[in-house]
Coordinates of C-alpha atoms in Angstrom, one line a residue:
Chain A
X210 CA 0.0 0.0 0.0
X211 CA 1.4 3.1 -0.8
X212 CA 1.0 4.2 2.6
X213 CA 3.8 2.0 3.3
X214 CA 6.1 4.8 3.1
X215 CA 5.1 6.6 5.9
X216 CA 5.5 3.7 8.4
X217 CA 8.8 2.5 10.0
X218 CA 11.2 0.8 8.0
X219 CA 12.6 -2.6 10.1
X220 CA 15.7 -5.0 9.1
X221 CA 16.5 -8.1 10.5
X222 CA 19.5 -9.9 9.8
X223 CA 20.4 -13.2 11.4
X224 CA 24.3 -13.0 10.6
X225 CA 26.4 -10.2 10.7
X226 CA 25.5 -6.4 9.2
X227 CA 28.4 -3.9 8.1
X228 CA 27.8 -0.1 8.2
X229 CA 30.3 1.7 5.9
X230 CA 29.4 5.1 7.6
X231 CA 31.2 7.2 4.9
X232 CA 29.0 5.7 2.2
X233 CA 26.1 5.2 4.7
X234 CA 25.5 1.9 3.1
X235 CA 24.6 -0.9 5.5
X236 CA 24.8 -4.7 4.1
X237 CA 23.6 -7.4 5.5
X238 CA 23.6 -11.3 4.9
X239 CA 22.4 -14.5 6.0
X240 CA 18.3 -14.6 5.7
X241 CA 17.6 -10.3 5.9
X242 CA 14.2 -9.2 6.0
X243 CA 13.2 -5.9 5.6
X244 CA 9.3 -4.5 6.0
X245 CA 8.0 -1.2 5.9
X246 CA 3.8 -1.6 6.6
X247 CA 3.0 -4.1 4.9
X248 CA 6.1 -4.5 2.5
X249 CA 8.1 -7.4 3.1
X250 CA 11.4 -7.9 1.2
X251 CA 13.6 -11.3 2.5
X252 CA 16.4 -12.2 0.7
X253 CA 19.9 -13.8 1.8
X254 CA 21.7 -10.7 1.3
X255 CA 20.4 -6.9 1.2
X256 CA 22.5 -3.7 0.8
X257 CA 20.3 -0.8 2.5
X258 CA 21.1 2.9 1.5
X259 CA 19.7 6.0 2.6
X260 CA 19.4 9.1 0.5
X261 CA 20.2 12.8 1.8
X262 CA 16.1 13.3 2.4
X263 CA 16.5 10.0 3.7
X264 CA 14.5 7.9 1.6
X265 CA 15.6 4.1 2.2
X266 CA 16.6 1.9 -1.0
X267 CA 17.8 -1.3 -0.8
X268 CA 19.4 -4.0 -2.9
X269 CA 17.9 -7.5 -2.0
X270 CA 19.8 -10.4 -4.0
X271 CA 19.5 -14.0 -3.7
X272 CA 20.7 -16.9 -6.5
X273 CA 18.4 -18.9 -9.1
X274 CA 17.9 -21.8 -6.1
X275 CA 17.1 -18.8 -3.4
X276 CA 15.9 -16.0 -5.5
X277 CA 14.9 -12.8 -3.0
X278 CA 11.0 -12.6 -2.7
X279 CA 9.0 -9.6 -2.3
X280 CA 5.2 -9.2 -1.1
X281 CA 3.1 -6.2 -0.2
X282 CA -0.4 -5.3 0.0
X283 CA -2.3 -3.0 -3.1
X284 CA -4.3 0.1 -2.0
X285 CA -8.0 -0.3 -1.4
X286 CA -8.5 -4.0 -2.0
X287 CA -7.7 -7.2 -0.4
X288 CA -5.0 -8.2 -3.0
X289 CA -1.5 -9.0 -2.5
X290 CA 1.4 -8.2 -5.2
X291 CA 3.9 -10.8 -4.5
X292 CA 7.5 -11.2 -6.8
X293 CA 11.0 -13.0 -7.1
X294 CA 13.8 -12.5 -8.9
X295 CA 17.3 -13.5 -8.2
X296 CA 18.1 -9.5 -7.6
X297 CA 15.2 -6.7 -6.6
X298 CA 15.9 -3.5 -6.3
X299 CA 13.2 -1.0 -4.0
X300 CA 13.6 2.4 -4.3
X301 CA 11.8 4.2 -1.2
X302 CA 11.7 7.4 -3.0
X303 CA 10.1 6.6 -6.5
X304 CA 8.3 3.8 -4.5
X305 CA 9.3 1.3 -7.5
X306 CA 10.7 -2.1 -7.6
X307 CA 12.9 -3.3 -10.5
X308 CA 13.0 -7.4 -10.7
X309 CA 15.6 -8.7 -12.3
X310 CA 16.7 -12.5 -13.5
X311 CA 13.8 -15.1 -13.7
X312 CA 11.1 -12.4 -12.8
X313 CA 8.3 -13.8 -11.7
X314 CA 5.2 -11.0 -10.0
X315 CA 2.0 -12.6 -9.0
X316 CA -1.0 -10.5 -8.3
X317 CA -3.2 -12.9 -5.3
X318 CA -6.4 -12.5 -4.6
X319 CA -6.3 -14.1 -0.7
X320 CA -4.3 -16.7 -1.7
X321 CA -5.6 -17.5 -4.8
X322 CA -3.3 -16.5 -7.9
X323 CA -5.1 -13.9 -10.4
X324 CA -2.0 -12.8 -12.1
X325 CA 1.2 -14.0 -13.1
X326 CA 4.0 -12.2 -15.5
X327 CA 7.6 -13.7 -16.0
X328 CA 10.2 -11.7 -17.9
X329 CA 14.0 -11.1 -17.7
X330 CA 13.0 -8.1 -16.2
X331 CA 9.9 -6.6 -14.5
X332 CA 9.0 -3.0 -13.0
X333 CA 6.5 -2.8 -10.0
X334 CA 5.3 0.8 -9.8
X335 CA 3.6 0.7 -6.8
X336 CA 2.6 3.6 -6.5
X337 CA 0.9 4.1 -10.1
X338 CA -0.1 0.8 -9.6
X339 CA 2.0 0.0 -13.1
X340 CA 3.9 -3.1 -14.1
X341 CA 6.0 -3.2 -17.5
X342 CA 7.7 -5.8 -18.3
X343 CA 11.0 -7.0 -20.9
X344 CA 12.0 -10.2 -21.9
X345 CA 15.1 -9.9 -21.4
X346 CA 18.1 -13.0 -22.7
X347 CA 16.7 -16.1 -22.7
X348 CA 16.8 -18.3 -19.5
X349 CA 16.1 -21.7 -18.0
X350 CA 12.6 -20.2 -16.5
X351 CA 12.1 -18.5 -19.8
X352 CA 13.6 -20.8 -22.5
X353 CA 12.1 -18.5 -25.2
X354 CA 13.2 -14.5 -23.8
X355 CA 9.4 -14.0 -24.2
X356 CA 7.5 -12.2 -21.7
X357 CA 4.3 -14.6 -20.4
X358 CA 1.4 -13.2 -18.5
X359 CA -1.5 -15.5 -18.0
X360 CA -4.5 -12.9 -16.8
X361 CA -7.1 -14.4 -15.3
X362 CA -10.9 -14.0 -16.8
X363 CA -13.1 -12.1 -14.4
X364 CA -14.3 -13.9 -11.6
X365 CA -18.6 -14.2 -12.5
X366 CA -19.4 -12.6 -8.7
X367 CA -15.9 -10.8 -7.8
X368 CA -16.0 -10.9 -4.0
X369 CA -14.0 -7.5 -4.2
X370 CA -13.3 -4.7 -6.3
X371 CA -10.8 -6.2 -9.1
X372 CA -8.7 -4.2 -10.9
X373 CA -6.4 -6.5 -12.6
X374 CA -2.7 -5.4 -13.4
X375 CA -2.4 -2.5 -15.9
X376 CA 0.3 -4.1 -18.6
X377 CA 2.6 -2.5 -20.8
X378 CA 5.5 -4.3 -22.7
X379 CA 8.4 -2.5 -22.5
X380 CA 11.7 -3.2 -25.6
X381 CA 13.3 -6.6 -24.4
X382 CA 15.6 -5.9 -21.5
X383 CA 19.1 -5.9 -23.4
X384 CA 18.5 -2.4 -24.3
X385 CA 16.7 -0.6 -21.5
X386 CA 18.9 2.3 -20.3
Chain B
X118 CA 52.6 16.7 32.9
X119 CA 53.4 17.6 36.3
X120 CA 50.6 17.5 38.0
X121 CA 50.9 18.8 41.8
X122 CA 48.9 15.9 44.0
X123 CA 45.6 16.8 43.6
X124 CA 44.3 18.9 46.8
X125 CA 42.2 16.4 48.9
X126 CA 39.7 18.4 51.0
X127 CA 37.6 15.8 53.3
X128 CA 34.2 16.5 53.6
X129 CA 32.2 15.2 56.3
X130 CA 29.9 12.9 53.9
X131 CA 32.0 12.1 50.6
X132 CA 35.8 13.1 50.1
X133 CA 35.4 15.3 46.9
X134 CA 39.4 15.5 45.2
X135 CA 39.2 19.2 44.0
X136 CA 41.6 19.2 41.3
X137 CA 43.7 22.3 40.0
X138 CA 42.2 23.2 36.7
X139 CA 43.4 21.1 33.4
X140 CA 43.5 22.6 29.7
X141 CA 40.0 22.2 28.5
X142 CA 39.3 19.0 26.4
X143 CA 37.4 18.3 23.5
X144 CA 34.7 15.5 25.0
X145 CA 32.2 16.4 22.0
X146 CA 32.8 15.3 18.5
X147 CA 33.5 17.9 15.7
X148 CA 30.5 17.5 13.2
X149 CA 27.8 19.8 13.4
X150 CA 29.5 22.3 15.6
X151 CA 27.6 25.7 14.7
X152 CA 26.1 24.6 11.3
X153 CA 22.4 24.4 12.2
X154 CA 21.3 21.4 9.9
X155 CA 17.4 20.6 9.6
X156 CA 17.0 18.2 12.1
X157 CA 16.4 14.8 10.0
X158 CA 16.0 11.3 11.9
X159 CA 16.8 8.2 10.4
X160 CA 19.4 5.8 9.6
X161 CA 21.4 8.4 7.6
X162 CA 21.4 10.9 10.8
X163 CA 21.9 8.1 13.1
X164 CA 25.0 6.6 11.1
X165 CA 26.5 10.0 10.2
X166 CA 25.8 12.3 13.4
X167 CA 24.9 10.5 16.7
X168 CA 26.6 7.3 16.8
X169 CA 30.2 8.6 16.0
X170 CA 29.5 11.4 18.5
X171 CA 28.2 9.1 21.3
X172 CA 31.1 7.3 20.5
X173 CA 33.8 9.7 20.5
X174 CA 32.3 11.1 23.7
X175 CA 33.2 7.6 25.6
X176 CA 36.9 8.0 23.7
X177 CA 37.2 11.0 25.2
X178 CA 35.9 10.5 28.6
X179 CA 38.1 8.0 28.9
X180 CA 41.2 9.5 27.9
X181 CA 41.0 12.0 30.1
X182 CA 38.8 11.1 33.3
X183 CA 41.7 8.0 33.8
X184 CA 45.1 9.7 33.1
X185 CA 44.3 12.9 34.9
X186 CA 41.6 12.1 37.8
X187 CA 44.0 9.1 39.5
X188 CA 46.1 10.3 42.5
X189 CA 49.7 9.5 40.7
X190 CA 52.0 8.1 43.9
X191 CA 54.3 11.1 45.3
X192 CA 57.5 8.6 44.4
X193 CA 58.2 6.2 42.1
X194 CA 58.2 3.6 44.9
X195 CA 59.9 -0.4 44.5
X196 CA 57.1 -2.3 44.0
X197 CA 56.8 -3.5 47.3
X198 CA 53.2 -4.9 46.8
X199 CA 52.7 -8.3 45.2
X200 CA 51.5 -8.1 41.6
X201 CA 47.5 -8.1 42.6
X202 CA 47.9 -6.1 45.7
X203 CA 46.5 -2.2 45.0
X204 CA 48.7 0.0 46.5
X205 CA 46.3 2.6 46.9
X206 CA 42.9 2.7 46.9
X207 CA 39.7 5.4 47.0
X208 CA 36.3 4.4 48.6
X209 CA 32.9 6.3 48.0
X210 CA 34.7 9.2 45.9
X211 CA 33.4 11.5 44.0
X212 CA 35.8 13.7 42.0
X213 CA 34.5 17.1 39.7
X214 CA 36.4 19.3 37.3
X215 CA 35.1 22.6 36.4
X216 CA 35.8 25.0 33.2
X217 CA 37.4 28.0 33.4
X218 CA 33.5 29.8 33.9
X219 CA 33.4 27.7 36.7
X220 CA 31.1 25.4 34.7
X221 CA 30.9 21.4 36.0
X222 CA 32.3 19.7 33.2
X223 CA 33.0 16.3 34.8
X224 CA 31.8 14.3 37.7
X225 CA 33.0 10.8 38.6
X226 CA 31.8 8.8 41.2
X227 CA 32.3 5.1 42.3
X228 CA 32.5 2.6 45.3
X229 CA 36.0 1.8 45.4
X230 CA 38.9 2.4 43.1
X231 CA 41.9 0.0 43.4
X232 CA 45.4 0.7 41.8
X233 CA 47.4 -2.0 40.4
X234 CA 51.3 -0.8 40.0
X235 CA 52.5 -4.2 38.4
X236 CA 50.3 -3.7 35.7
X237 CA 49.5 -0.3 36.0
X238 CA 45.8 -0.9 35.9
X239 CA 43.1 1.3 37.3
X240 CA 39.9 -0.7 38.4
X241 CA 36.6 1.4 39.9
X242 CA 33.1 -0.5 41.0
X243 CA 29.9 0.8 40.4
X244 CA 31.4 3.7 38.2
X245 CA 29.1 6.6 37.2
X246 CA 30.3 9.9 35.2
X247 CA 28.4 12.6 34.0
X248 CA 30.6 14.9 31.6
X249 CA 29.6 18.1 29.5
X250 CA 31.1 18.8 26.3
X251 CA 32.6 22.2 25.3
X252 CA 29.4 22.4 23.3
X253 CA 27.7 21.7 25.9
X254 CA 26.4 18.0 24.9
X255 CA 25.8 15.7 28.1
X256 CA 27.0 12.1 28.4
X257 CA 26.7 9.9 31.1
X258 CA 27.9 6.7 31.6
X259 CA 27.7 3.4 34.0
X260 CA 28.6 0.1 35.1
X261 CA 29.2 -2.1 37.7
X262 CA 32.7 -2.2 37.1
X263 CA 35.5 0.4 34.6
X264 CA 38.9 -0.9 34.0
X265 CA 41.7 0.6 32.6
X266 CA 45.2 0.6 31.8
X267 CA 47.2 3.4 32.9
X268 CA 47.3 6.0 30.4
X269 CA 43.3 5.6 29.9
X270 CA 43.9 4.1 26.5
X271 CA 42.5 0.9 27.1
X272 CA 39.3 0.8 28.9
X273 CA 36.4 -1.7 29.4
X274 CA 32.8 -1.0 31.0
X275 CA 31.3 -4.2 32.0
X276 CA 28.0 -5.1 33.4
X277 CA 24.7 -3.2 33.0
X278 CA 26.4 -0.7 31.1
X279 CA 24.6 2.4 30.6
X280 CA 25.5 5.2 28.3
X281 CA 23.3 8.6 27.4
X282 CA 24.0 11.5 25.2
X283 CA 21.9 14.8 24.9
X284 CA 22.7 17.4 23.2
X285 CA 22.8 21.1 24.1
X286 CA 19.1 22.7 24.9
X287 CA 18.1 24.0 21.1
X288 CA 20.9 21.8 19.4
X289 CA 19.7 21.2 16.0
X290 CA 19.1 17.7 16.3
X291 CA 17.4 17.3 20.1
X292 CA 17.5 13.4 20.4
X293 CA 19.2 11.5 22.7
X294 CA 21.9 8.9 22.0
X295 CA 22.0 5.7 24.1
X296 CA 23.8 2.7 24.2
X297 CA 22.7 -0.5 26.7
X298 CA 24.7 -3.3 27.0
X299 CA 26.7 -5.6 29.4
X300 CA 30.2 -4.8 28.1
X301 CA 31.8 -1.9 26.1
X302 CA 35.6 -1.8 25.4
X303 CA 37.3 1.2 23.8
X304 CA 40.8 1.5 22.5
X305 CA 40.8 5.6 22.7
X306 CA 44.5 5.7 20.5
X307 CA 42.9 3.8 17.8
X308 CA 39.1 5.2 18.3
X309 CA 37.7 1.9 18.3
X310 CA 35.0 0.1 20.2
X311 CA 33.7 -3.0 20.6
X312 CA 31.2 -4.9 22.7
X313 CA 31.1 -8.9 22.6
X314 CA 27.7 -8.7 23.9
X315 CA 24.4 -8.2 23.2
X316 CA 23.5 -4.3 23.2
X317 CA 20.7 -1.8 22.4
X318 CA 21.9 1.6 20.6
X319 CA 19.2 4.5 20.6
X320 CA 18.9 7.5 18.6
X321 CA 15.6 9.2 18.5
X322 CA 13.1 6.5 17.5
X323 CA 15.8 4.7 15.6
X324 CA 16.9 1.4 17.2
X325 CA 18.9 -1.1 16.7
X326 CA 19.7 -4.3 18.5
X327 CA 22.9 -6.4 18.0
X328 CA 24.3 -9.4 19.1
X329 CA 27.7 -8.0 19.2
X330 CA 29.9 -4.4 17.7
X331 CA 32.5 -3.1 16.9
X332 CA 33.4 0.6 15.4
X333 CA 36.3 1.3 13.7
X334 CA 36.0 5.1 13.6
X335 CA 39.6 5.9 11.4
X336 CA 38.1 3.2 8.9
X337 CA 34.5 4.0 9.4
X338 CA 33.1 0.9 9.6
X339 CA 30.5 -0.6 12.1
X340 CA 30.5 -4.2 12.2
X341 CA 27.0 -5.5 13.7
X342 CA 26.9 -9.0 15.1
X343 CA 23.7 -11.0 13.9
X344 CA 20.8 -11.4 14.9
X345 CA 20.6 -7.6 13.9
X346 CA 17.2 -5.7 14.2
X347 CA 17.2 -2.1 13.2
X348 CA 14.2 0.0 13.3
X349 CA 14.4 3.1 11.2
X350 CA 11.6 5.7 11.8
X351 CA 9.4 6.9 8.5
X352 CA 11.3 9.9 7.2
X353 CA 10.4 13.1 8.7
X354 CA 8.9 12.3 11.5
X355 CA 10.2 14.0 14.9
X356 CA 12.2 12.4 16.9

């Protein structure tokens, strides 16, 4: 929810965190979590920065067997955004999240599935409430480099406003800036 | 530094050492001296500003309270006392320093300190000191028990170790600094500190919670021992 923002901003780290407090980057490893409302960001290593208005960003990286995982609630309606990627990048100012290598964002009604885009590459505006997405080079997930997005048909009696996710291809991600 | 023995005046209740006054010493850290910054919280403010400074408060205090506060023996004497005998000793003292204004800049109280002359090592129980920084920034520290060697370089805090840090009344960033924990060691030559145990540090609303630390200020790195939980407040907020 985009109200996320204003709430605090927690890490948790099981293993070790080093603050480099010229760069005022802290990085963390070993199963981090960050949340901030109800965003939730776990990956096994996550490089938090702060910017001079102090808006938090973070790195969150994780490999193809432990991609990092991302979840967080959409404004005014019961439904979830969840995503993995074997690096996602937040950025507390734009309130964006770039996922990058096997992509994968789900959009969940409770826990049922309504949405699901793979990519190379996939942006989560969360505060436009946008996703784009780019193929990006071909990959074990995603023999092909294609994009695939399997929408799901209207429910007949939708227990709650649904608004599913607003689409746009971007170029394949070899040649986004 | 020559010091002249420090005049002893015996009150009836505690036996307060009124020392002759010392060249006035930097207790505070540098940054943000006179440059009025808009006060910001966070984990930039905290990693920047107030940790260093709570920090290089304790350095301070503890080059100075050790090296200058003990009673230095009139004589080098032959070490006539066996290696863990304290050949002198203070019980219930209290011991001030003022500014030149006449200001209280130091206070340190404790149940008993013991000098070591083999190894030159200073040891106080229940240990409490308030100090005031030139710009006026307050730190207090305690524990049950301070150790040091004998030019205050080395010194360890252990158990229930309290430390606060205010700044000045209308400082540009009012919160307080604190650090809870059951040990804190500082190396003041090298500025670095380190606590093998678990601790709290405060700033504001941020918090974070450590299973160990250690600060190397000349390389300005913070190395927190897992499991880490930091709580940054939303941006903005007050503190």
């Amino acid at each position: 929810a985009s109200a996320d923002r204003t709430q605090p901003l927690t890490l948790e780290s099981d293993k070790p965190c080093t603050v480099n407090l010229a760069r005022q980057v802290s990085q963390c490893s070993g199963n981090v979590v960050i949340t901030q409302g109800t965003l939730v960001l776990r990956a096994e290593q996550i490089e938090l920065r702060e910017s001079r208005e102090g808006h938090p960003s973070a790195t969150a990286s994780g490999s193809t067997a432990k991609p990092a995982q991302y979840r967080q609630k959409r404004d005014g309606s019961d439904e979830t955004v969840e995503g993995s990627a074997t690096r996602i990048d937040y950025d507390g100012k734009a309130g964006t999240l770039r996922f990058v290598g096997q992509a994968v964002v789900r959009r969940l009604r409770g826990t049922t599935v309504a949405d699901e885009i793979t990519g190379g590459e996939i942006v989560w505006d969360n505060v436009a409430e946008q996703i784009s997405v780019s193929g990006g080079a071909a990959s074990a997930g995603n023999p092909g480099g294609r994009v695939r997005a399997v929408i799901q048909p209207r429910a007949t009696v939708p227990a709650a406003p649904q608004v599913p996710l607003p689409l746009k291809t971007g170029p394949s991600g070899a040649d986004r800036p | 530094m020559g010091a002249d023995r420090p005049t002893a005046q015996a009150s009836p209740s505690t036996p307060e050492l009124h020392l002759p006054d010392l060249p006035q010493l930097q207790l505070g850290g540098s940054t943000g001296e006179g440059r009025a910054r808009r006060p910001r919280r966070g984990l930039r403010e905290w990693l920047t500003v107030s940790l260093p400074l709570l920090l290089m408060a304790l350095l301070a205090l503890g080059t100075w309270w050790l090296v200058q506060v003990a009673p230095q023996p009139p004589a080098p004497r032959p070490p006539s006392t066996p290696g863990d005998e304290p050949d002198y000793r203070m019980q219930q003292f209290t011991i001030t320093r003022f500014s030149p204004q006449g200001r209280q800049i130091l206070r340190l109280e404790g149940r008993v300190l013991r000098h070591f002359p083999a190894t030159d090592r200073l040891e106080i129980d229940d240990v409490r000191i308030e100090a005031e920084a030139p710009d006026g920034r307050r730190t207090e520290a305690r524990a049950r028990r301070a150790v040091s060697n004998g030019d205050g370089t080395e010194i360890s805090l252990e158990g229930t170790v309290r430390l606060r840090s205010a700044p000045a009344a209308g400082a540009a960033d009012a919160a307080v600094t604190e650090f809870e924990g059951e040990s804190l060691q500082a190396w003041t030559r090298f500025q670095r500190l380190h606590s093998d145990r678990p601790l709290q540090l405060r700033h504001g609303t941020l918090q974070v919670r450590a299973g160990s630390m250690s600060l190397d200020q000349p390389a300005g790195t913070l190395t927190l021992g897992g499991p880490v939980r930091l709580t940054a407040p939303p941006r903005g907020t007050a503190g």
